[in-house]
Short mmCIF file of C-alpha atoms in Angstrom, two decimals:
data_model
loop_
_atom_site.label_atom_id
_atom_site.label_comp_id
_atom_site.label_asym_id
_atom_site.label_seq_id
_atom_site.Cartn_x
_atom_site.Cartn_y
_atom_site.Cartn_z
CA UNK A 519 0.06 -0.17 0.24
CA UNK A 520 1.29 3.34 -0.38
CA UNK A 521 1.87 5.92 2.26
CA UNK A 522 -1.73 7.36 2.45
CA UNK A 523 -3.39 4.10 2.79
CA UNK A 524 -0.72 2.85 5.32
CA UNK A 525 -1.56 5.93 7.67
CA UNK A 526 -5.36 5.58 6.72
CA UNK A 527 -4.91 1.68 7.76
CA UNK A 528 -3.53 2.69 11.20
CA UNK A 529 -0.11 0.90 10.49
CA UNK A 530 2.13 4.03 11.31
CA UNK A 531 3.64 4.53 14.81
CA UNK A 532 4.51 7.67 16.68
CA UNK A 533 6.97 9.07 18.89
CA UNK A 534 6.67 12.38 20.61
CA UNK A 535 9.56 14.20 22.59
CA UNK A 536 9.27 17.13 25.15
CA UNK A 537 13.04 18.71 24.65
CA UNK A 538 14.03 21.79 26.19
CA UNK A 539 13.28 24.28 23.49
CA UNK A 540 11.32 22.05 21.07
CA UNK A 541 8.32 19.16 21.38
CA UNK A 542 8.81 17.24 18.25
CA UNK A 543 6.73 14.59 16.93
CA UNK A 544 7.96 12.27 14.27
CA UNK A 545 5.66 9.27 12.59
CA UNK A 546 7.47 6.61 10.94
CA UNK A 547 6.56 3.90 8.43
CA UNK A 548 7.03 0.05 8.08
CA UNK A 549 10.84 0.80 7.17
CA UNK A 550 11.45 3.05 10.23
CA UNK A 551 11.30 6.10 7.94
CA UNK A 552 10.07 9.52 9.14
CA UNK A 553 6.70 9.92 7.01
CA UNK A 554 5.31 13.02 8.73
CA UNK A 555 6.57 15.32 11.77
CA UNK A 556 5.34 18.16 13.93
CA UNK A 557 6.65 20.51 16.21
CA UNK A 558 6.08 23.26 18.81
CA UNK A 559 8.79 25.85 20.20
CA UNK A 560 8.71 26.50 23.64
CA UNK A 561 11.11 27.57 26.67
CA UNK A 562 11.69 27.35 30.29
CA UNK A 563 10.98 30.18 32.52
CA UNK A 564 13.20 31.10 35.70
CA UNK A 565 10.14 31.85 38.47
CA UNK A 566 10.94 32.66 41.99
CA UNK A 567 14.54 31.22 41.34
CA UNK A 568 13.28 27.52 39.65
CA UNK A 569 13.60 26.63 35.87
CA UNK A 570 10.15 25.42 35.00
CA UNK A 571 7.57 24.70 32.59
CA UNK A 572 3.65 25.41 33.76
CA UNK A 573 1.55 22.46 32.92
CA UNK A 574 -0.49 24.80 30.97
CA UNK A 575 2.41 25.39 28.65
CA UNK A 576 3.03 21.59 28.30
CA UNK A 577 -0.57 20.38 27.74
CA UNK A 578 -0.78 23.43 25.01
CA UNK A 579 2.76 22.44 23.80
CA UNK A 580 1.77 19.20 23.00
CA UNK A 581 -1.51 19.63 21.52
CA UNK A 582 0.03 22.25 19.07
CA UNK A 583 2.63 19.59 18.38
CA UNK A 584 0.24 16.86 17.36
CA UNK A 585 -1.97 19.46 15.42
CA UNK A 586 1.05 20.20 13.55
CA UNK A 587 2.04 16.78 12.70
CA UNK A 588 -1.90 16.04 11.46
CA UNK A 589 -1.45 19.37 9.35
CA UNK A 590 1.72 17.62 7.83
CA UNK A 591 -0.01 14.48 7.25
CA UNK A 592 -2.90 16.32 5.49
CA UNK A 593 -0.57 18.24 3.33
CA UNK A 594 1.52 15.52 2.44
CA UNK A 595 -0.92 12.75 1.84
CA UNK A 596 -4.36 14.04 1.44
CA UNK A 597 -5.49 11.92 4.50
CA UNK A 598 -6.93 12.36 8.22
CA UNK A 599 -5.06 10.97 11.07
CA UNK A 600 -7.20 8.81 12.98
CA UNK A 601 -5.37 5.82 14.05
CA UNK A 602 -1.98 4.73 14.82
CA UNK A 603 -0.49 1.31 15.45
CA UNK A 604 1.67 2.63 18.56
CA UNK A 605 2.51 5.47 20.45
CA UNK A 606 5.47 6.49 22.78
CA UNK A 607 6.30 9.61 25.00
CA UNK A 608 9.54 10.68 26.05
CA UNK A 609 11.00 14.26 27.72
CA UNK A 610 14.07 15.96 29.17
CA UNK A 611 15.00 13.36 32.12
CA UNK A 612 15.04 14.21 35.59
CA UNK A 613 13.42 16.73 37.61
CA UNK A 614 10.46 16.87 40.35
CA UNK A 615 6.93 16.47 39.66
CA UNK A 616 4.82 15.70 42.47
CA UNK A 617 1.20 15.48 42.96
CA UNK A 618 -1.47 14.90 45.68
CA UNK A 619 -4.13 12.06 45.51
CA UNK A 620 -6.72 14.21 43.32
CA UNK A 621 -3.80 14.76 40.77
CA UNK A 622 -3.63 18.33 41.89
CA UNK A 623 0.13 19.60 41.31
CA UNK A 624 1.70 20.49 44.24
CA UNK A 625 4.53 22.49 43.34
CA UNK A 626 5.82 23.87 40.07
CA UNK A 627 7.75 21.44 38.11
CA UNK A 628 11.46 21.55 38.92
CA UNK A 629 13.24 20.66 35.63
CA UNK A 630 16.72 18.94 35.36
CA UNK A 631 18.32 22.68 34.86
CA UNK A 632 17.86 23.62 38.76
CA UNK A 633 21.10 23.30 40.75
CA UNK A 634 19.28 23.70 44.00
CA UNK A 635 19.76 20.17 45.49
CA UNK A 636 23.46 20.25 46.61
CA UNK A 637 22.92 19.51 50.26
CA UNK A 638 20.46 16.37 49.56
CA UNK A 639 22.61 15.07 46.35
CA UNK A 640 25.60 14.82 48.52
CA UNK A 641 23.87 13.48 51.92
CA UNK A 642 22.33 10.48 49.21
CA UNK A 643 25.63 10.18 47.63
CA UNK A 644 27.38 9.57 50.87
CA UNK A 645 24.10 7.09 52.12
CA UNK A 646 24.16 5.02 49.17
CA UNK A 647 27.85 4.90 48.25
CA UNK A 648 26.43 5.81 44.70
CA UNK A 649 26.54 9.16 42.72
CA UNK A 650 23.52 11.29 42.93
CA UNK A 651 23.55 14.16 41.03
CA UNK A 652 21.95 17.27 41.83
CA UNK A 653 19.17 17.21 38.77
CA UNK A 654 18.07 13.22 39.59
CA UNK A 655 14.48 13.33 40.91
CA UNK A 656 15.53 11.75 44.34
CA UNK A 657 18.15 14.50 45.18
CA UNK A 658 14.78 17.07 44.55
CA UNK A 659 12.72 15.02 46.82
CA UNK A 660 15.10 14.69 49.51
CA UNK A 661 16.27 18.76 49.52
CA UNK A 662 12.29 19.25 49.76
CA UNK A 663 12.36 16.98 52.93
CA UNK A 664 15.46 18.59 54.33
CA UNK A 665 13.91 22.34 53.37
CA UNK A 666 10.61 21.15 55.44
CA UNK A 667 8.48 22.28 52.50
CA UNK A 668 4.63 22.17 53.22
CA UNK A 669 3.60 19.89 50.40
CA UNK A 670 5.69 16.91 51.42
CA UNK A 671 3.16 15.25 53.40
CA UNK A 672 0.51 15.30 50.49
CA UNK A 673 2.46 13.51 47.76
CA UNK A 674 0.98 10.67 46.13
CA UNK A 675 2.62 10.69 42.82
CA UNK A 676 6.44 11.19 42.37
CA UNK A 677 7.29 11.52 38.64
CA UNK A 678 9.07 13.04 35.90
CA UNK A 679 7.56 15.07 32.84
CA UNK A 680 7.70 11.85 30.48
CA UNK A 681 5.59 9.93 33.43
CA UNK A 682 3.42 12.78 33.76
CA UNK A 683 2.47 12.60 29.77
CA UNK A 684 2.29 8.82 29.78
CA UNK A 685 0.07 9.04 33.01
CA UNK A 686 -2.22 11.47 31.45
CA UNK A 687 -2.61 9.44 28.13
CA UNK A 688 -3.15 6.08 30.00
CA UNK A 689 -3.90 6.28 33.66
CA UNK A 690 -0.79 4.27 34.15
CA UNK A 691 1.87 5.27 36.68
CA UNK A 692 4.71 3.73 34.79
CA UNK A 693 8.02 4.48 33.62
CA UNK A 694 10.87 2.92 31.00
CA UNK A 695 13.87 1.61 33.25
CA UNK A 696 16.35 4.20 31.48
CA UNK A 697 13.76 7.27 32.76
CA UNK A 698 13.75 5.61 36.04
CA UNK A 699 17.37 5.23 36.43
CA UNK A 700 17.29 9.17 36.58
CA UNK A 701 14.98 9.12 39.31
CA UNK A 702 16.27 6.72 41.67
CA UNK A 703 19.22 4.04 41.19
CA UNK A 704 18.31 0.90 39.59
CA UNK A 705 19.61 -2.66 40.70
CA UNK A 706 20.78 -3.93 37.24
CA UNK A 707 20.24 -7.38 38.59
CA UNK A 708 16.53 -6.94 38.88
CA UNK A 709 15.65 -4.36 36.35
CA UNK A 710 13.88 -2.20 39.25
CA UNK A 711 14.63 0.34 41.70
CA UNK A 712 17.73 -0.57 44.10
CA UNK A 713 15.91 -2.30 47.11
CA UNK A 714 19.00 -1.84 49.66
CA UNK A 715 18.98 2.04 48.92
CA UNK A 716 14.91 2.21 49.01
CA UNK A 717 15.67 0.90 52.61
CA UNK A 718 18.28 3.36 53.46
CA UNK A 719 16.12 6.09 52.09
CA UNK A 720 13.54 4.93 54.55
CA UNK A 721 15.91 5.15 57.18
CA UNK A 722 17.27 8.67 56.33
CA UNK A 723 13.46 9.99 56.50
CA UNK A 724 12.11 7.82 59.49
CA UNK A 725 11.91 10.96 61.79
CA UNK A 726 9.89 13.01 59.27
CA UNK A 727 6.44 11.19 59.41
CA UNK A 728 5.75 11.56 55.76
CA UNK A 729 2.91 9.52 55.59
CA UNK A 730 3.93 7.39 53.05
CA UNK A 731 6.67 5.01 51.54
CA UNK A 732 9.49 5.96 48.57
CA UNK A 733 8.19 2.63 46.83
CA UNK A 734 4.55 3.72 47.32
CA UNK A 735 5.14 7.33 45.18
CA UNK A 736 7.40 5.73 42.41
CA UNK A 737 6.46 4.83 39.18
CA UNK A 738 6.31 1.04 38.36
CA UNK A 739 9.58 0.29 36.11
CA UNK A 740 9.07 -1.42 32.68
CA UNK A 741 11.89 -2.43 30.12
CA UNK A 742 11.71 -1.80 26.47
CA UNK A 743 8.86 -3.89 24.79
CA UNK A 744 6.70 -4.14 27.48
CA UNK A 745 3.28 -3.38 27.69
CA UNK A 746 2.68 0.21 29.10
CA UNK A 747 -0.86 0.42 29.01
CA UNK A 748 -3.46 1.89 26.01
CA UNK A 749 -4.62 5.45 25.07
CA UNK A 750 -7.75 6.54 27.17
CA UNK A 751 -10.73 8.22 25.60
CA UNK A 752 -9.43 11.05 27.69
CA UNK A 753 -6.00 10.90 26.67
CA UNK A 754 -7.05 11.05 23.28
CA UNK A 755 -8.99 14.17 23.70
CA UNK A 756 -6.14 15.88 25.49
CA UNK A 757 -3.98 14.86 22.56
CA UNK A 758 -6.45 15.64 19.92
CA UNK A 759 -9.01 18.22 21.14
CA UNK A 760 -10.80 17.60 17.66
CA UNK A 761 -11.96 14.26 18.63
CA UNK A 762 -10.60 12.72 15.57
CA UNK A 763 -7.86 10.54 17.17
CA UNK A 764 -9.37 7.27 18.26
CA UNK A 765 -8.73 5.46 21.86
CA UNK A 766 -7.05 2.00 22.39
CA UNK A 767 -3.59 2.70 20.81
CA UNK A 768 -1.14 0.66 22.60
CA UNK A 769 1.61 2.76 24.31
CA UNK A 770 5.48 1.52 24.92
CA UNK A 771 7.01 2.70 28.15
CA UNK A 772 7.86 6.18 28.51
CA UNK A 773 11.55 7.31 28.42
CA UNK A 774 13.97 10.15 28.88
CA UNK A 775 15.99 11.87 25.84
CA UNK A 776 18.92 9.99 26.99
CA UNK A 777 17.34 6.64 26.36
CA UNK A 778 16.01 7.87 22.95
CA UNK A 779 19.08 9.52 21.94
CA UNK A 780 20.86 5.78 22.53
CA UNK A 781 18.44 3.81 20.37
CA UNK A 782 18.25 6.96 17.76
CA UNK A 783 22.15 6.39 17.38
CA UNK A 784 22.09 2.38 17.84
CA UNK A 785 24.16 2.68 21.14
CA UNK A 786 22.54 0.24 23.20
CA UNK A 787 24.96 -2.66 23.02
CA UNK A 788 28.18 -2.97 25.23
CA UNK A 789 31.29 -0.96 24.30
CA UNK A 790 28.97 1.47 22.11
CA UNK A 791 28.38 5.12 23.11
CA UNK A 792 26.84 8.52 22.14
CA UNK A 793 26.80 12.08 22.62
CA UNK A 794 23.60 13.74 22.24
CA UNK A 795 23.79 17.55 22.17
CA UNK A 796 20.86 20.23 22.52
CA UNK A 797 20.56 22.44 25.11
CA UNK A 798 22.23 20.21 27.45
CA UNK A 799 24.85 17.62 26.03
CA UNK A 800 25.28 14.11 27.48
CA UNK A 801 27.85 11.28 26.75
CA UNK A 802 26.71 7.79 27.55
CA UNK A 803 28.73 4.31 27.32
CA UNK A 804 27.41 1.20 27.77
CA UNK A 805 29.70 -0.43 30.56
CA UNK A 806 30.96 -3.70 30.51
CA UNK A 807 31.34 -3.81 34.33
CA UNK A 808 30.73 -1.31 37.37
CA UNK A 809 33.52 1.55 37.63
CA UNK A 810 35.89 1.26 40.45
CA UNK A 811 34.71 3.80 42.64
CA UNK A 812 31.94 6.77 42.95
CA UNK A 813 32.40 9.83 40.69
CA UNK A 814 30.51 12.99 41.31
CA UNK A 815 30.78 13.82 37.64
CA UNK A 816 29.65 10.15 36.25
CA UNK A 817 26.24 8.96 36.62
CA UNK A 818 25.05 5.68 36.42
CA UNK A 819 21.83 5.05 34.44
CA UNK A 820 20.66 2.42 32.10
CA UNK A 821 19.51 1.80 28.34
CA UNK A 822 16.26 1.50 27.81
CA UNK A 823 16.16 -2.22 27.96
CA UNK A 824 18.35 -2.12 31.37
CA UNK A 825 21.95 -2.52 30.65
CA UNK A 826 24.58 -0.12 32.81
CA UNK A 827 25.50 3.24 31.47
CA UNK A 828 28.22 5.69 32.30
CA UNK A 829 26.88 9.10 31.80
CA UNK A 830 28.58 12.50 32.15
CA UNK A 831 25.77 15.08 31.70
CA UNK A 832 26.45 18.81 31.11
CA UNK A 833 23.52 21.17 31.70
CA UNK A 834 25.04 23.62 28.93
CA UNK A 835 25.61 23.04 25.38
CA UNK A 836 23.62 24.65 22.21
CA UNK A 837 22.07 27.83 23.86
CA UNK A 838 24.95 30.13 23.97
CA UNK A 839 25.68 29.49 20.14
CA UNK A 840 22.02 29.95 19.14
CA UNK A 841 22.40 33.30 20.77
CA UNK A 842 25.41 34.50 18.84
CA UNK A 843 23.71 33.42 15.87
CA UNK A 844 20.47 35.12 16.37
CA UNK A 845 22.94 38.23 16.88
CA UNK A 846 25.04 37.85 13.92
CA UNK A 847 21.66 37.21 11.80
CA UNK A 848 20.37 40.77 13.38
CA UNK A 849 23.39 42.42 12.37
CA UNK A 850 23.47 41.00 8.86
CA UNK A 851 19.79 42.07 8.64
CA UNK A 852 20.17 45.51 9.95
CA UNK A 853 23.41 46.21 7.88
CA UNK A 854 21.29 45.31 4.37
CA UNK A 855 18.59 47.00 5.49
CA UNK A 856 20.05 49.73 6.56
CA UNK A 857 21.67 50.44 3.11
CA UNK A 858 25.41 49.55 4.59
CA UNK A 859 26.16 46.46 2.29
CA UNK A 860 27.09 47.05 -1.06
CA UNK A 861 27.83 44.64 -4.37
CA UNK A 862 31.10 44.40 -5.64
CA UNK A 863 30.37 47.00 -8.16
CA UNK A 864 29.43 49.49 -5.66
CA UNK A 865 25.51 49.04 -5.88
CA UNK A 866 23.60 49.11 -2.78
CA UNK A 867 22.16 45.87 -1.19
CA UNK A 868 19.05 45.79 0.80
CA UNK A 869 16.18 47.44 1.93
CA UNK A 870 17.19 51.08 1.15
CA UNK A 871 17.17 50.43 -2.81
CA UNK A 872 14.52 47.80 -2.94
CA UNK A 873 10.76 47.14 -1.64
CA UNK A 874 11.75 43.83 0.18
CA UNK A 875 13.59 43.85 3.24
CA UNK A 876 16.24 41.39 3.80
CA UNK A 877 15.71 38.43 6.01
CA UNK A 878 18.51 35.89 6.84
CA UNK A 879 18.03 32.28 6.39
CA UNK A 880 18.85 31.23 9.75
CA UNK A 881 19.49 27.41 8.85
CA UNK A 882 21.89 28.39 5.88
CA UNK A 883 23.68 31.03 8.47
CA UNK A 884 24.29 27.98 10.80
CA UNK A 885 25.79 26.08 7.98
CA UNK A 886 28.12 29.01 6.82
CA UNK A 887 29.36 29.91 10.19
CA UNK A 888 29.92 26.16 11.22
CA UNK A 889 32.09 25.94 7.80
CA UNK A 890 33.84 28.80 8.88
CA UNK A 891 34.80 27.58 12.26
CA UNK A 892 36.98 24.87 10.37
CA UNK A 893 39.29 27.60 9.12
CA UNK A 894 40.29 28.72 12.84
CA UNK A 895 43.09 27.61 14.78
CA UNK A 896 43.33 24.57 16.41
CA UNK A 897 43.64 25.92 19.84
CA UNK A 898 41.31 28.80 18.82
CA UNK A 899 43.73 31.35 18.84
CA UNK A 900 43.29 32.63 22.21
CA UNK A 901 39.82 33.20 22.76
CA UNK A 902 37.59 31.38 25.57
CA UNK A 903 33.79 30.89 25.74
CA UNK A 904 31.82 29.77 28.88
CA UNK A 905 28.14 28.72 27.60
CA UNK A 906 26.83 28.45 30.98
CA UNK A 907 23.70 29.82 30.98
CA UNK A 908 22.74 27.46 34.02
CA UNK A 909 25.16 26.04 36.76
CA UNK A 910 27.35 23.42 35.74
CA UNK A 911 27.75 20.78 38.18
CA UNK A 912 30.92 18.87 36.50
CA UNK A 913 33.17 22.03 36.82
CA UNK A 914 31.42 22.86 40.19
CA UNK A 915 29.24 26.06 39.65
CA UNK A 916 25.60 26.02 41.04
CA UNK A 917 24.34 29.28 38.49
CA UNK A 918 26.08 30.32 35.13
CA UNK A 919 26.94 33.64 33.35
CA UNK A 920 27.46 33.25 29.81
CA UNK A 921 30.92 34.93 28.92
CA UNK A 922 33.63 35.39 26.07
CA UNK A 923 37.00 35.71 26.85
CA UNK A 924 40.53 36.89 24.72
CA UNK A 925 43.67 37.76 25.52
CA UNK A 926 45.01 41.23 23.85
CA UNK A 927 47.00 39.67 21.50
CA UNK A 928 44.54 36.99 20.34
CA UNK A 929 43.88 36.12 16.93
CA UNK A 930 40.19 37.53 17.13
CA UNK A 931 38.58 36.48 13.64
CA UNK A 932 35.21 35.01 12.92
CA UNK A 933 36.68 31.55 12.36
CA UNK A 934 38.37 31.48 15.80
CA UNK A 935 35.21 32.90 17.29
CA UNK A 936 32.84 30.26 15.97
CA UNK A 937 35.41 27.29 16.66
CA UNK A 938 35.77 28.62 20.24
CA UNK A 939 31.79 28.33 20.74
CA UNK A 940 31.48 24.99 19.29
CA UNK A 941 34.50 24.02 21.37
CA UNK A 942 32.75 25.62 24.45
CA UNK A 943 29.77 23.10 24.07
CA UNK A 944 31.99 20.15 24.52
CA UNK A 945 34.34 21.41 26.87
CA UNK A 946 32.67 20.50 30.25
CA UNK A 947 31.89 17.36 28.39
CA UNK A 948 35.35 16.54 28.09
CA UNK A 949 36.21 16.81 31.66
CA UNK A 950 33.90 14.24 32.73
CA UNK A 951 34.74 12.07 29.63
CA UNK A 952 38.37 12.14 30.48
CA UNK A 953 37.51 10.43 33.81
CA UNK A 954 35.83 7.65 32.39
CA UNK A 955 37.76 6.99 29.32
CA UNK A 956 41.24 7.83 30.55
CA UNK A 957 41.19 7.27 34.34
CA UNK A 958 38.99 4.59 34.53
CA UNK A 959 39.84 2.83 31.05
CA UNK A 960 36.37 2.25 29.73
CA UNK A 961 36.23 1.14 26.01
CA UNK A 962 34.13 2.23 23.41
CA UNK A 963 34.18 0.46 20.23
CA UNK A 964 31.89 3.08 18.52
CA UNK A 965 31.03 6.77 19.35
CA UNK A 966 27.92 8.09 17.89
CA UNK A 967 27.07 12.05 17.53
CA UNK A 968 23.38 12.91 17.86
CA UNK A 969 21.68 16.42 17.66
CA UNK A 970 21.25 19.53 15.55
CA UNK A 971 24.74 20.60 16.16
CA UNK A 972 26.01 17.70 14.14
CA UNK A 973 23.91 18.57 11.08
CA UNK A 974 26.48 20.71 9.34
CA UNK A 975 28.51 17.71 7.78
CA UNK A 976 32.02 17.15 9.50
CA UNK A 977 32.37 20.10 11.83
CA UNK A 978 31.06 19.39 15.24
CA UNK A 979 31.61 16.14 14.35
CA UNK A 980 35.58 16.33 14.21
CA UNK A 981 36.08 18.92 17.07
CA UNK A 982 34.16 16.15 19.00
CA UNK A 983 36.56 13.57 17.89
CA UNK A 984 39.37 15.86 18.86
CA UNK A 985 37.65 16.87 22.15
CA UNK A 986 37.50 12.89 23.13
CA UNK A 987 40.41 11.98 20.96
CA UNK A 988 38.34 9.22 19.81
CA UNK A 989 36.32 8.61 16.14
CA UNK A 990 32.92 9.67 16.04
CA UNK A 991 30.31 8.43 13.93
CA UNK A 992 27.34 10.50 12.53
CA UNK A 993 24.60 8.51 10.85
CA UNK A 994 21.91 9.67 8.30
CA UNK A 995 19.37 10.01 10.89
CA UNK A 996 21.33 12.00 13.37
CA UNK A 997 18.97 15.05 12.74
CA UNK A 998 16.15 13.18 13.53
CA UNK A 999 16.23 13.22 16.87
CA UNK A 1000 14.84 11.64 20.10
CA UNK A 1001 11.34 11.59 19.09
CA UNK A 1002 12.28 9.35 15.83
CA UNK A 1003 14.10 7.15 18.63
CA UNK A 1004 11.15 6.83 20.81
CA UNK A 1005 8.97 5.85 17.68
CA UNK A 1006 11.30 2.99 17.28
CA UNK A 1007 10.90 2.42 20.86
CA UNK A 1008 6.90 2.09 20.36
CA UNK A 1009 7.56 0.12 17.05
CA UNK A 1010 9.74 -2.31 19.05
CA UNK A 1011 6.93 -3.08 21.67
CA UNK A 1012 4.08 -3.50 18.91
CA UNK A 1013 5.96 -5.47 16.14
CA UNK A 1014 8.95 -7.35 17.72
CA UNK A 1015 6.97 -10.60 17.10
CA UNK A 1016 10.39 -12.47 17.14
CA UNK A 1017 11.04 -11.18 20.69
CA UNK A 1018 14.49 -9.92 19.87
CA UNK A 1019 16.48 -8.09 22.50
CA UNK A 1020 16.46 -4.33 21.66
CA UNK A 1021 20.07 -4.00 20.23
CA UNK A 1022 19.50 -7.04 17.86
CA UNK A 1023 16.33 -5.23 16.80
CA UNK A 1024 18.24 -2.23 16.06
CA UNK A 1025 21.10 -4.30 14.38
CA UNK A 1026 19.05 -6.41 12.20
CA UNK A 1027 16.23 -4.20 11.08
CA UNK A 1028 16.34 -0.56 11.64
CA UNK A 1029 19.93 0.41 11.14
CA UNK A 1030 20.57 -2.43 8.71
CA UNK A 1031 22.20 -1.35 5.71
CA UNK A 1032 21.97 2.71 7.09
CA UNK A 1033 24.58 5.04 5.91
CA UNK A 1034 26.84 7.10 8.34
CA UNK A 1035 30.26 8.80 8.21
CA UNK A 1036 33.03 8.42 10.69
CA UNK A 1037 35.78 10.77 11.57
CA UNK A 1038 39.10 9.98 13.25
CA UNK A 1039 40.70 12.43 15.69
CA UNK A 1040 43.39 14.29 13.74
CA UNK A 1041 46.45 15.23 15.98
CA UNK A 1042 47.02 18.61 15.42
CA UNK A 1043 43.00 19.20 16.55
CA UNK A 1044 43.80 16.91 19.39
CA UNK A 1045 46.63 18.68 20.74
CA UNK A 1046 45.11 22.13 20.00
CA UNK A 1047 41.71 20.97 21.81
CA UNK A 1048 43.80 19.88 24.92
CA UNK A 1049 45.54 23.57 24.78
CA UNK A 1050 42.38 24.98 24.52
CA UNK A 1051 41.09 22.77 27.36
CA UNK A 1052 43.87 23.77 29.55
CA UNK A 1053 43.11 27.13 29.26
CA UNK A 1054 39.49 26.70 29.58
CA UNK A 1055 39.91 24.98 33.22
CA UNK A 1056 42.51 27.65 34.43
CA UNK A 1057 40.18 30.31 33.48
CA UNK A 1058 37.38 29.05 35.41
CA UNK A 1059 38.09 31.45 38.10
CA UNK A 1060 36.55 34.32 35.86
CA UNK A 1061 33.37 32.72 35.51
CA UNK A 1062 33.21 31.71 39.11
CA UNK A 1063 34.19 35.39 39.90
CA UNK A 1064 31.34 36.46 37.78
CA UNK A 1065 28.55 34.43 39.40
CA UNK A 1066 29.46 35.73 42.77
CA UNK A 1067 29.57 38.98 41.64
#
C-alpha cells in the first residue's frame, strides 16, 4: 500500500519527545522512515529562582505539536490522522513533578536544569555510596524534605515529565527503566529500583513522619518492549481536542531523552556510546562492568532495556551558540536593510534600494558559520567562551554567566570566534569523559554523535573527535532526534514478533544498511583542543567570580 493508505489503515507509529526548547513528533512507516513530523517551540522560565514549565505550557505545547503533525499528514498525503499502531512519549530526564491523591500538582515542575539540591545530593551520595547528581528526581525530593516544605506530606505521585504525560494518556503510573534510572538508582540484576537504597532512604527519613513510603509514590519500572497501557478516551481528547484520534492505541514505556538518544544512534549494546547535544549535552557509554569507585561527575543509568551506562551530563551546550547566531543574523539584516552593504560593483544591497527587506535564512547561516569554524586555529587562537546559562555541576558551579574572553593579542577572527563557541559546547563534557575513558579505562568501540549541532557535515563531529580523542560517527538519521528514537521504541513494542533483544532489533532491522560517516581524531586538532581545555579549566576562576559578583 502507499503511504496514505498505510496511515489511514492505522499502521503508522508515532513518537513524541519534549525537548528543552522544542516538542517534536515523528511518525514512521514500516521501514522506520519518518513520514510526517510536527513541532512546537517552547522555552523554560526562571520563576522564583526555579527553572520550570507550567502545566498549561505542557498541555498546549503537546496539542500544538500534534496538530502540526496532523497538518503535515494532510498536506503530504491528503488523509486525516485517526488511528495509530503504536505511540510513545519521551522527555528531558530527571526533575521533580509531584501530585496529591486528586492529581493536583503540589509545586511547579522543577526541571533538570536547577542546581538547588546540593545538600541532598551530597547526603544521598554518601548514604548510598552511589553518585546522586543534583538534577536527579530523588535529590529534589530529599532536598524538599530537608527544607521542610509544606507539600511533602501530601505526595501521592512522584514522577518526571515523561511519566506525567504517559499518565495523562493512559492512567498508568509506569516508566521505562532508562528514565527511571534518572529518578532513583536501578539494580541491574533485577531491573527495578535498588531495594537496599530504598530501605536506606526510609532510614534517612524515618523521623520525618512523611505519611508515605518511597516505593508507594515511585512509578512502576518497565523494560523496553513491555506493555505500558493503552490510550484512553480522556487521553485521546487531551492529545487531539478535535476528537478525531481514536482511543485504544498501545503505548510503550515512557523514556527519557538519554534513552531515545541511545536508540536513535544504535548505542544500546556493550562498548557502544553516544553524545547527544542540544540545550544540554551528555555522553553515554554502555559499560562492561561497574566503575572502580564513585565519581561525582559520572552518573550510572541504564539503557531502555536495562544495561548499565556511564553518563556524563552537562547542563549547557548549544544555547549560547544560538544566541550568537541570532545576534549575527540581526547584524546582517540591519546592515542590509540600512544600506550598509554593497555589491562588488558598488551598488547598494538591501532595503534602502529595494521594496523587499532582507531576511536571513537562519539554517543557511548556521551552515556558513560552522564551516567557517573549520578555518580557525586548532587552539582557537587565544579565545575562550563559557556557555553557562545555568549552573554546571561538572565544574562546580551552581549558577552560570555566559562569558566570552580573549587575550589582548588573540587572533580575534570570525573563524576562531565560531570555533571557540563550538569547542565550548564540548569543553565541560571533555572533563567528565576524560575521567571515564582515561582514568577508568572504559572501552568504547563506536561513539555516535546525535543532535542538531551535528547537522553541518563534519564540523562539530570533527571537533568532538578532537575533544575526546576518539573516532565519532554520525548516522544519516542523526538530525531526526529523540522523537524518532521514541517512535522506534514504540515500534519495538508493537512489532517485535520475534522477541529479539533491543540491540539485535536495532542492528537487524532499524539500522541494517543505514549509511553513516566516521571521522577519526586529527592529531593537530587533538593537541589544539587539549591546549584550549587547559586554558578553559585555568580560567574557570573568572566564570566563578562573575557568578559571585
